[in-house]
CSV table of C-alpha atoms in Angstrom, one decimal:
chain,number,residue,atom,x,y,z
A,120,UNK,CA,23.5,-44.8,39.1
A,121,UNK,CA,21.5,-42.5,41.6
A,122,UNK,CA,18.6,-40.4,40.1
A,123,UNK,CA,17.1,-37.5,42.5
A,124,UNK,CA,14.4,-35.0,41.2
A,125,UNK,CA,11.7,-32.6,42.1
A,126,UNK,CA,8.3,-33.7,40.3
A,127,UNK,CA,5.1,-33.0,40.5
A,128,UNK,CA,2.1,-35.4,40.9
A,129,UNK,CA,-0.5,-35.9,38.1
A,130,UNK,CA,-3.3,-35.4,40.3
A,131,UNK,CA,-1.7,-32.0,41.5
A,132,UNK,CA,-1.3,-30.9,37.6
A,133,UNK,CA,-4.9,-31.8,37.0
A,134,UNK,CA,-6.1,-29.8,40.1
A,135,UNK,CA,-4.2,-26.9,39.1
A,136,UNK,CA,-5.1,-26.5,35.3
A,137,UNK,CA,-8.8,-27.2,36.1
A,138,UNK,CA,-9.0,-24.8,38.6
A,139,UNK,CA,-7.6,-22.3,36.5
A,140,UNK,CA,-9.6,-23.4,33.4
A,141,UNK,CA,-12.5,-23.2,35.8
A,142,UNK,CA,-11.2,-19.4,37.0
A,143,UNK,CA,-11.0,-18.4,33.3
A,144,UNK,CA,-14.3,-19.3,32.0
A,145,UNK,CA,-15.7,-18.1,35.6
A,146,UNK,CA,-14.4,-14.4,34.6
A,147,UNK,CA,-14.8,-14.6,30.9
A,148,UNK,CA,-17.7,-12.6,30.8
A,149,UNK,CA,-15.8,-9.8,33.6
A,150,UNK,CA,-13.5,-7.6,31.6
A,151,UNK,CA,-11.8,-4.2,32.1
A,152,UNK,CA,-13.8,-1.1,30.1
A,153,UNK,CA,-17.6,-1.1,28.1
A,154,UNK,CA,-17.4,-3.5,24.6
A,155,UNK,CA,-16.7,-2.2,21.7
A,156,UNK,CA,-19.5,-1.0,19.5
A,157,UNK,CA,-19.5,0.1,15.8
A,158,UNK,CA,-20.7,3.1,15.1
A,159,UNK,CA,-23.6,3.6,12.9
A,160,UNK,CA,-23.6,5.1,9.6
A,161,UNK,CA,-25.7,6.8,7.3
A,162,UNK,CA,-24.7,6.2,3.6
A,163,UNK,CA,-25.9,8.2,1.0
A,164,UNK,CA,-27.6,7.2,-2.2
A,165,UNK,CA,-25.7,9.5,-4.5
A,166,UNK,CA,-22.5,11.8,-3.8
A,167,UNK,CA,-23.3,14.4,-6.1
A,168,UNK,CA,-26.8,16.8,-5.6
A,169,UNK,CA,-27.7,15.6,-9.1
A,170,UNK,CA,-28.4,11.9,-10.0
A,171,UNK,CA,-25.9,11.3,-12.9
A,172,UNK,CA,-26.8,10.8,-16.1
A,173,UNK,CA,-27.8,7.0,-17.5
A,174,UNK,CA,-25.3,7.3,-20.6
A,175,UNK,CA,-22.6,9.5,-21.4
A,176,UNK,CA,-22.4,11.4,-24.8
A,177,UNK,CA,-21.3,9.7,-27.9
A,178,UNK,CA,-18.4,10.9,-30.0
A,179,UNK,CA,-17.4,9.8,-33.7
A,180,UNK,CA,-14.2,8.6,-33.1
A,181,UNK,CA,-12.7,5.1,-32.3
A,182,UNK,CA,-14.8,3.7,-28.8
A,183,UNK,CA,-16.5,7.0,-29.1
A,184,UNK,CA,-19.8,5.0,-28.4
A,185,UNK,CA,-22.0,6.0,-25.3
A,186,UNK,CA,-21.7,4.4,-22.1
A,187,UNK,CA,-23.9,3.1,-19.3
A,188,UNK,CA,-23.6,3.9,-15.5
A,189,UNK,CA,-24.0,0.6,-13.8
A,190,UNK,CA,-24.9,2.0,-10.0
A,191,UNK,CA,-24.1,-1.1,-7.2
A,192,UNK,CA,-21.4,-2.9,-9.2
A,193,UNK,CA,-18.0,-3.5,-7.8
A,194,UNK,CA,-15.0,-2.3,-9.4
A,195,UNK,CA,-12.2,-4.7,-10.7
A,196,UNK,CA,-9.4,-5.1,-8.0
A,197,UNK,CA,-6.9,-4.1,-11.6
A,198,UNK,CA,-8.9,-1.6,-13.0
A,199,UNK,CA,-6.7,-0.2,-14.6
A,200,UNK,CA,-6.2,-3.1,-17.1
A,201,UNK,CA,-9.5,-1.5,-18.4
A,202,UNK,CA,-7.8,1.0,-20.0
A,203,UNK,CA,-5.9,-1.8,-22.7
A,204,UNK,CA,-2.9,-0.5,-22.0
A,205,UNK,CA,-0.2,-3.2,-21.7
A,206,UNK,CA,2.2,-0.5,-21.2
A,207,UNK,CA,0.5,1.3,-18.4
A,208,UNK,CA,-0.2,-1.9,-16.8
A,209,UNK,CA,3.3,-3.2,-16.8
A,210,UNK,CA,4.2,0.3,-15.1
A,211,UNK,CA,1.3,0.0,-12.2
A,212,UNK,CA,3.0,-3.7,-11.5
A,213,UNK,CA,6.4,-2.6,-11.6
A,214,UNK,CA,4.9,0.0,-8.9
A,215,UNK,CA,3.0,-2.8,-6.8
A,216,UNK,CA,5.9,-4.6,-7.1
A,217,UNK,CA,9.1,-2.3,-6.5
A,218,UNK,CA,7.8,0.6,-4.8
A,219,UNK,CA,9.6,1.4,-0.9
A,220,UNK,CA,6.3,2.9,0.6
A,221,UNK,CA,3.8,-0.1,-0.1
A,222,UNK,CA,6.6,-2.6,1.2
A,223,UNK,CA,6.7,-0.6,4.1
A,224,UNK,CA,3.2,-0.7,4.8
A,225,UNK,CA,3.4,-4.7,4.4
A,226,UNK,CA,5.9,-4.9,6.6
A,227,UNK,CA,3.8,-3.0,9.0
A,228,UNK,CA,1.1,-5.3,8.7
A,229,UNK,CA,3.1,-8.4,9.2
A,230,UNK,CA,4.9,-6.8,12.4
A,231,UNK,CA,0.5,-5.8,13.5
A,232,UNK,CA,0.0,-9.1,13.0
A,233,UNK,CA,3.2,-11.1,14.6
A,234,UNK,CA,2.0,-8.6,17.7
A,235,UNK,CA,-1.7,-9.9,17.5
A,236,UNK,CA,0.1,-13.9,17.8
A,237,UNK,CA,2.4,-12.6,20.5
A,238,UNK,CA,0.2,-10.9,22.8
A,239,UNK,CA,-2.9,-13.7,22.3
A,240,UNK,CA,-0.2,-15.9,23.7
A,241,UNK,CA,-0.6,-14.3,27.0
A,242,UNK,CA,-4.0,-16.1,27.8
A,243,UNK,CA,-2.4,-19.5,27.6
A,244,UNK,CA,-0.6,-22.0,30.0
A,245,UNK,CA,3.2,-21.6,30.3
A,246,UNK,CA,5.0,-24.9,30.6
A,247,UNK,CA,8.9,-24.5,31.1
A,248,UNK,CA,11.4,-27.5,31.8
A,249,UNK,CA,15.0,-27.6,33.9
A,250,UNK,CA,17.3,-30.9,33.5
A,251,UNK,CA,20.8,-30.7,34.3
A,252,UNK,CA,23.2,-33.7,36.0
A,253,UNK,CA,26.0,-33.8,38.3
A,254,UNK,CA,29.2,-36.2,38.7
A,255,UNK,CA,31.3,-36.6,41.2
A,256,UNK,CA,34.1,-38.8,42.4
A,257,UNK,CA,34.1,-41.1,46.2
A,258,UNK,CA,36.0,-43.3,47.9
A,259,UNK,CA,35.9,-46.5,46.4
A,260,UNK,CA,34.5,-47.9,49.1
A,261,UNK,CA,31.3,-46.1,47.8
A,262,UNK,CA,31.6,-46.7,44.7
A,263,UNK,CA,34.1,-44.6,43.2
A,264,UNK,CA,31.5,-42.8,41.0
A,265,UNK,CA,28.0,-40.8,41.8
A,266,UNK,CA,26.0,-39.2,39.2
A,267,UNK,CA,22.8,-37.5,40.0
A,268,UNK,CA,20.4,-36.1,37.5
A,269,UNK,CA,17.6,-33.3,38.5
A,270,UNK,CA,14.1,-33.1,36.1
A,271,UNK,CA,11.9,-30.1,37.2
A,272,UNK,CA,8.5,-28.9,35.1
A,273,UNK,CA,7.0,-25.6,36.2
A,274,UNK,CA,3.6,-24.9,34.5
A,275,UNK,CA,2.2,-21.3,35.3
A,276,UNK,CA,-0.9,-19.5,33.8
A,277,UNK,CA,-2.0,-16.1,34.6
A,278,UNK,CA,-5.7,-15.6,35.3
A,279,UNK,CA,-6.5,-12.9,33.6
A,280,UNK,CA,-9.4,-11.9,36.4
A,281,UNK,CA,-10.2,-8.3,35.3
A,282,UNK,CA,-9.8,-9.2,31.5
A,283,UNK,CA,-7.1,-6.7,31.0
A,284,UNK,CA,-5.1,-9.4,28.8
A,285,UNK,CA,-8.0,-9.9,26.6
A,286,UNK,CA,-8.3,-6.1,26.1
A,287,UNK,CA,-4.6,-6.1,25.0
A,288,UNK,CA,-5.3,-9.1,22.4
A,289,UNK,CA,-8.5,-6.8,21.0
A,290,UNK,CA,-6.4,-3.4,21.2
A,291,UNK,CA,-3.5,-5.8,18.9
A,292,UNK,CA,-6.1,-7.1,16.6
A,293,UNK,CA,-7.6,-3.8,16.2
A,294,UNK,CA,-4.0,-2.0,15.6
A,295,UNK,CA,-3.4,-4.6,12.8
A,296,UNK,CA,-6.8,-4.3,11.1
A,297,UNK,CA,-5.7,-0.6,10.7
A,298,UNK,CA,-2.9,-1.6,9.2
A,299,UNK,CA,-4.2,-3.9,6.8
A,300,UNK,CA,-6.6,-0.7,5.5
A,301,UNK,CA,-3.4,1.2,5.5
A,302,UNK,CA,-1.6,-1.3,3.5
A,303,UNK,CA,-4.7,-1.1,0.4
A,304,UNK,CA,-4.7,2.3,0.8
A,305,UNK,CA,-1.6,2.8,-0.1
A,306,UNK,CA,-2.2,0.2,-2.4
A,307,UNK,CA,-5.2,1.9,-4.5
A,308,UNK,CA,-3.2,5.5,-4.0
A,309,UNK,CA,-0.1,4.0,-5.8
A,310,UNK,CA,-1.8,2.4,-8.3
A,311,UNK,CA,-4.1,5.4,-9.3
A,312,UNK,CA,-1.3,7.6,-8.8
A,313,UNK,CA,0.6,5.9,-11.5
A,314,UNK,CA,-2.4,5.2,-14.1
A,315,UNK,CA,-3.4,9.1,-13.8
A,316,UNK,CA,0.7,10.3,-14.0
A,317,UNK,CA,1.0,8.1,-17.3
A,318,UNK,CA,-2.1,9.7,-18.9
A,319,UNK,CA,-1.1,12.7,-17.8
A,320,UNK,CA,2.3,12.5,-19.8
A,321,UNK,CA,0.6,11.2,-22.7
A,322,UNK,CA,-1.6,13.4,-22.5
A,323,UNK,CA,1.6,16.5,-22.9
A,324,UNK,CA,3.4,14.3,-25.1
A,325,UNK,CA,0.3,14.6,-27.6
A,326,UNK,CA,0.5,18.2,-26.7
A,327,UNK,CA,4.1,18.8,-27.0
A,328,UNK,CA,4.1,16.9,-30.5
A,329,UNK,CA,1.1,19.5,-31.5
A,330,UNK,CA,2.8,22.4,-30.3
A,331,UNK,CA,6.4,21.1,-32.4
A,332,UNK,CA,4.3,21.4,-35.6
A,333,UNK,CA,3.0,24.7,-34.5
A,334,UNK,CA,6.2,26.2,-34.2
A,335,UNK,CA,7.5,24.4,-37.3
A,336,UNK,CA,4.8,26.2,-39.0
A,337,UNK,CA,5.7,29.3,-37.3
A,338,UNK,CA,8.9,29.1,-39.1
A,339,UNK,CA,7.9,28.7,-42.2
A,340,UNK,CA,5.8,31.6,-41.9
A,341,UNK,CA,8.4,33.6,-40.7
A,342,UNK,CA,11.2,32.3,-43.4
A,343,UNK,CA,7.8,33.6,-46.2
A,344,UNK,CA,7.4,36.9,-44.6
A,345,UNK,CA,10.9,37.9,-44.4
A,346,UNK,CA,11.5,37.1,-48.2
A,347,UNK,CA,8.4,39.3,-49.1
A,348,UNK,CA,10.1,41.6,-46.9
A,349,UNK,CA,13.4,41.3,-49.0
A,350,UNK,CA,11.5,41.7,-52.2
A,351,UNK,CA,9.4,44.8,-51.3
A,352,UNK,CA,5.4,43.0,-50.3
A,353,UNK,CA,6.2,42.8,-46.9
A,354,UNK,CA,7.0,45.5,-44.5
A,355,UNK,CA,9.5,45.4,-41.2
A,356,UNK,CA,6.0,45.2,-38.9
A,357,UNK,CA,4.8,42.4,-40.7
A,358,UNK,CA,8.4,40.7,-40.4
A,359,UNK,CA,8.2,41.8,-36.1
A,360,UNK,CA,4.7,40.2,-36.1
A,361,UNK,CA,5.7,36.9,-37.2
A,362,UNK,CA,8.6,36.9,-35.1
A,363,UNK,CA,6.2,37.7,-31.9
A,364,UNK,CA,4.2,34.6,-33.2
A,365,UNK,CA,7.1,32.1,-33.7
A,366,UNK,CA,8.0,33.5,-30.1
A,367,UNK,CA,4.5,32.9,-28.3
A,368,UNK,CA,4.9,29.5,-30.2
A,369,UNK,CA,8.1,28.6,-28.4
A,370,UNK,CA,6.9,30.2,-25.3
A,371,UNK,CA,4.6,27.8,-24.6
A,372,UNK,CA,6.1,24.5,-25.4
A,373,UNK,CA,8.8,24.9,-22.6
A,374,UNK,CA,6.0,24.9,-20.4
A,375,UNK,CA,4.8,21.7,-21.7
A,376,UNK,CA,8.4,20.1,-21.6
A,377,UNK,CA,9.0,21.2,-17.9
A,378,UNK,CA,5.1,19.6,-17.1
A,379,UNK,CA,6.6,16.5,-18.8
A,380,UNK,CA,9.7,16.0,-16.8
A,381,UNK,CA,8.2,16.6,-13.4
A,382,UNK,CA,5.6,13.7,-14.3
A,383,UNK,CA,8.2,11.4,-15.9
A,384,UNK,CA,10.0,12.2,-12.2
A,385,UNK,CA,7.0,11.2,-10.1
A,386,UNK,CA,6.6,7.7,-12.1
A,387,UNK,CA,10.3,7.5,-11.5
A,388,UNK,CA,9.8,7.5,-7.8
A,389,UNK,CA,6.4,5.2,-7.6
A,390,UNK,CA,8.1,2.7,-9.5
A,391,UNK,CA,11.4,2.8,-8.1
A,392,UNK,CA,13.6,3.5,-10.9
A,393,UNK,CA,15.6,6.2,-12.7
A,394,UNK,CA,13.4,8.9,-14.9
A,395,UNK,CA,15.9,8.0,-17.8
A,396,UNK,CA,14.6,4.7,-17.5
A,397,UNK,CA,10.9,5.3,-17.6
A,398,UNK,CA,9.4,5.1,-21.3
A,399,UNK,CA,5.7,6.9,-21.2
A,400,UNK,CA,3.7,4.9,-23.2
């Protein structure tokens, strides 16, 4: 068996990565453009003019007691377990969980990051192989048989002399830090989008329940006044008022209703799922 190949000596390989280690750290501190610098900022000790009040007013009802503002402290990363709610948090998870908008913003972030790992690959040696073989018949006077096999290593590196490589891994690194910020704001948005929608339906629900009994009341009214009118102690304008009343009555509890849809709608679309399967707690 015959074996020909190119190689390369070790003493030549060492040369050549050294020298280019040496050429890298010689023009580490030489890049393309002025350093990033934050920018200061000036944070205020209070949003509103006013400092806001130390406790809030009590009320005599269930948890109706005052409460303290605690300035400095961080809020819960699931805040909205606060409110006791197990229905409202199962909503805000099925949200976090099933909503199209935050899993495109993760898969942003992932593709940010794989980006970041891709182009921070450019600052490192390249080693690449090549082995491939040949056979081939003679005379058997030379054998008969010759098989030849070829090994060839190229190692390359890129000296990034001007730093223009490095600037490229910082502009990836910055592109996917913005995309992480993106990805929990869309995060906090979601969530407080869905706590402040369910409230809000309960909130009509409570009201549409209130009106009902208005309007059933209404009625009743309206079923007394026209008997008084059949019996003489009523008169026709007495029987038109009521009607007017039960009518205002009804008049505002569509209202209500159509408030009440377009909410159960926009939970429908943060969680994922169909209004007729959304239950407003």
């Amino acid at each position: 068996m015959n074996m020909t190949g190119r190689t390369m000596s070790a003493k030549t390989g060492d040369a050549i990565v050294g020298l280019s280690l040496f050429a890298a750290l010689s023009l580490s501190g030489c890049a393309v453009g002025p350093d990033f610098q934050r920018p200061e900022m000036s944070i205020p000790e209070r949003y509103a003019d006013a400092a806001p009040a130390p406790l809030t007013t009590e009320s005599d009802t269930a948890e109706g007691a005052a409460q303290a503002l605690k300035l400095g402290q961080d809020v819960s990363a699931r805040w909205w377990e606060l409110f006791r709610s197990p229905e409202l948090t199962g909503l805000v998870d099925t949200a976090l969980r099933d909503n199209p908008t935050l899993a495109a913003a993760e898969a942003a972030l992932n593709a940010a990051q794989e980006q970041t790992l891709a182009q921070q690959a450019t600052l490192f040696p390249t080693l690449t192989g090549l082995f491939s073989g040949t056979h081939g018949v003679t005379s058997p006077v030379y054998g008969g048989q010759v098989t030849g096999y070829t090994a060839q290593l190229n190692l390359g590196y890129t000296v990034d002399i001007w730093g223009g490589l490095r600037r490229a891994v910082e502009q990836t690194d910055a592109q996917a830090e913005v995309q992480h910020f993106q990805l929990e704001e869309t995060h906090q948005s979601l969530s407080a989008g869905v706590a402040t929608a369910v409230i809000q339906a309960a909130s009509l629900t409570s009201q549409i329940a209130a009106q009902n009994d208005l309007i059933l009341f209404e009625r009743k009214q309206l079923a007394t006044v026209q008997r008084q009118f059949e019996i003489g102690s009523a008169t026709g304008t007495d029987v038109a008022t009521q009607e007017s009343q039960l009518a205002q009555a009804e008049a505002v509890g569509w209202p209500l209703h159509t408030q009440l849809a377009a909410l159960r709608d926009q939970i429908a679309a943060y969680t994922g799922r169909a209004p007729s399967e959304i239950i407003i707690p």
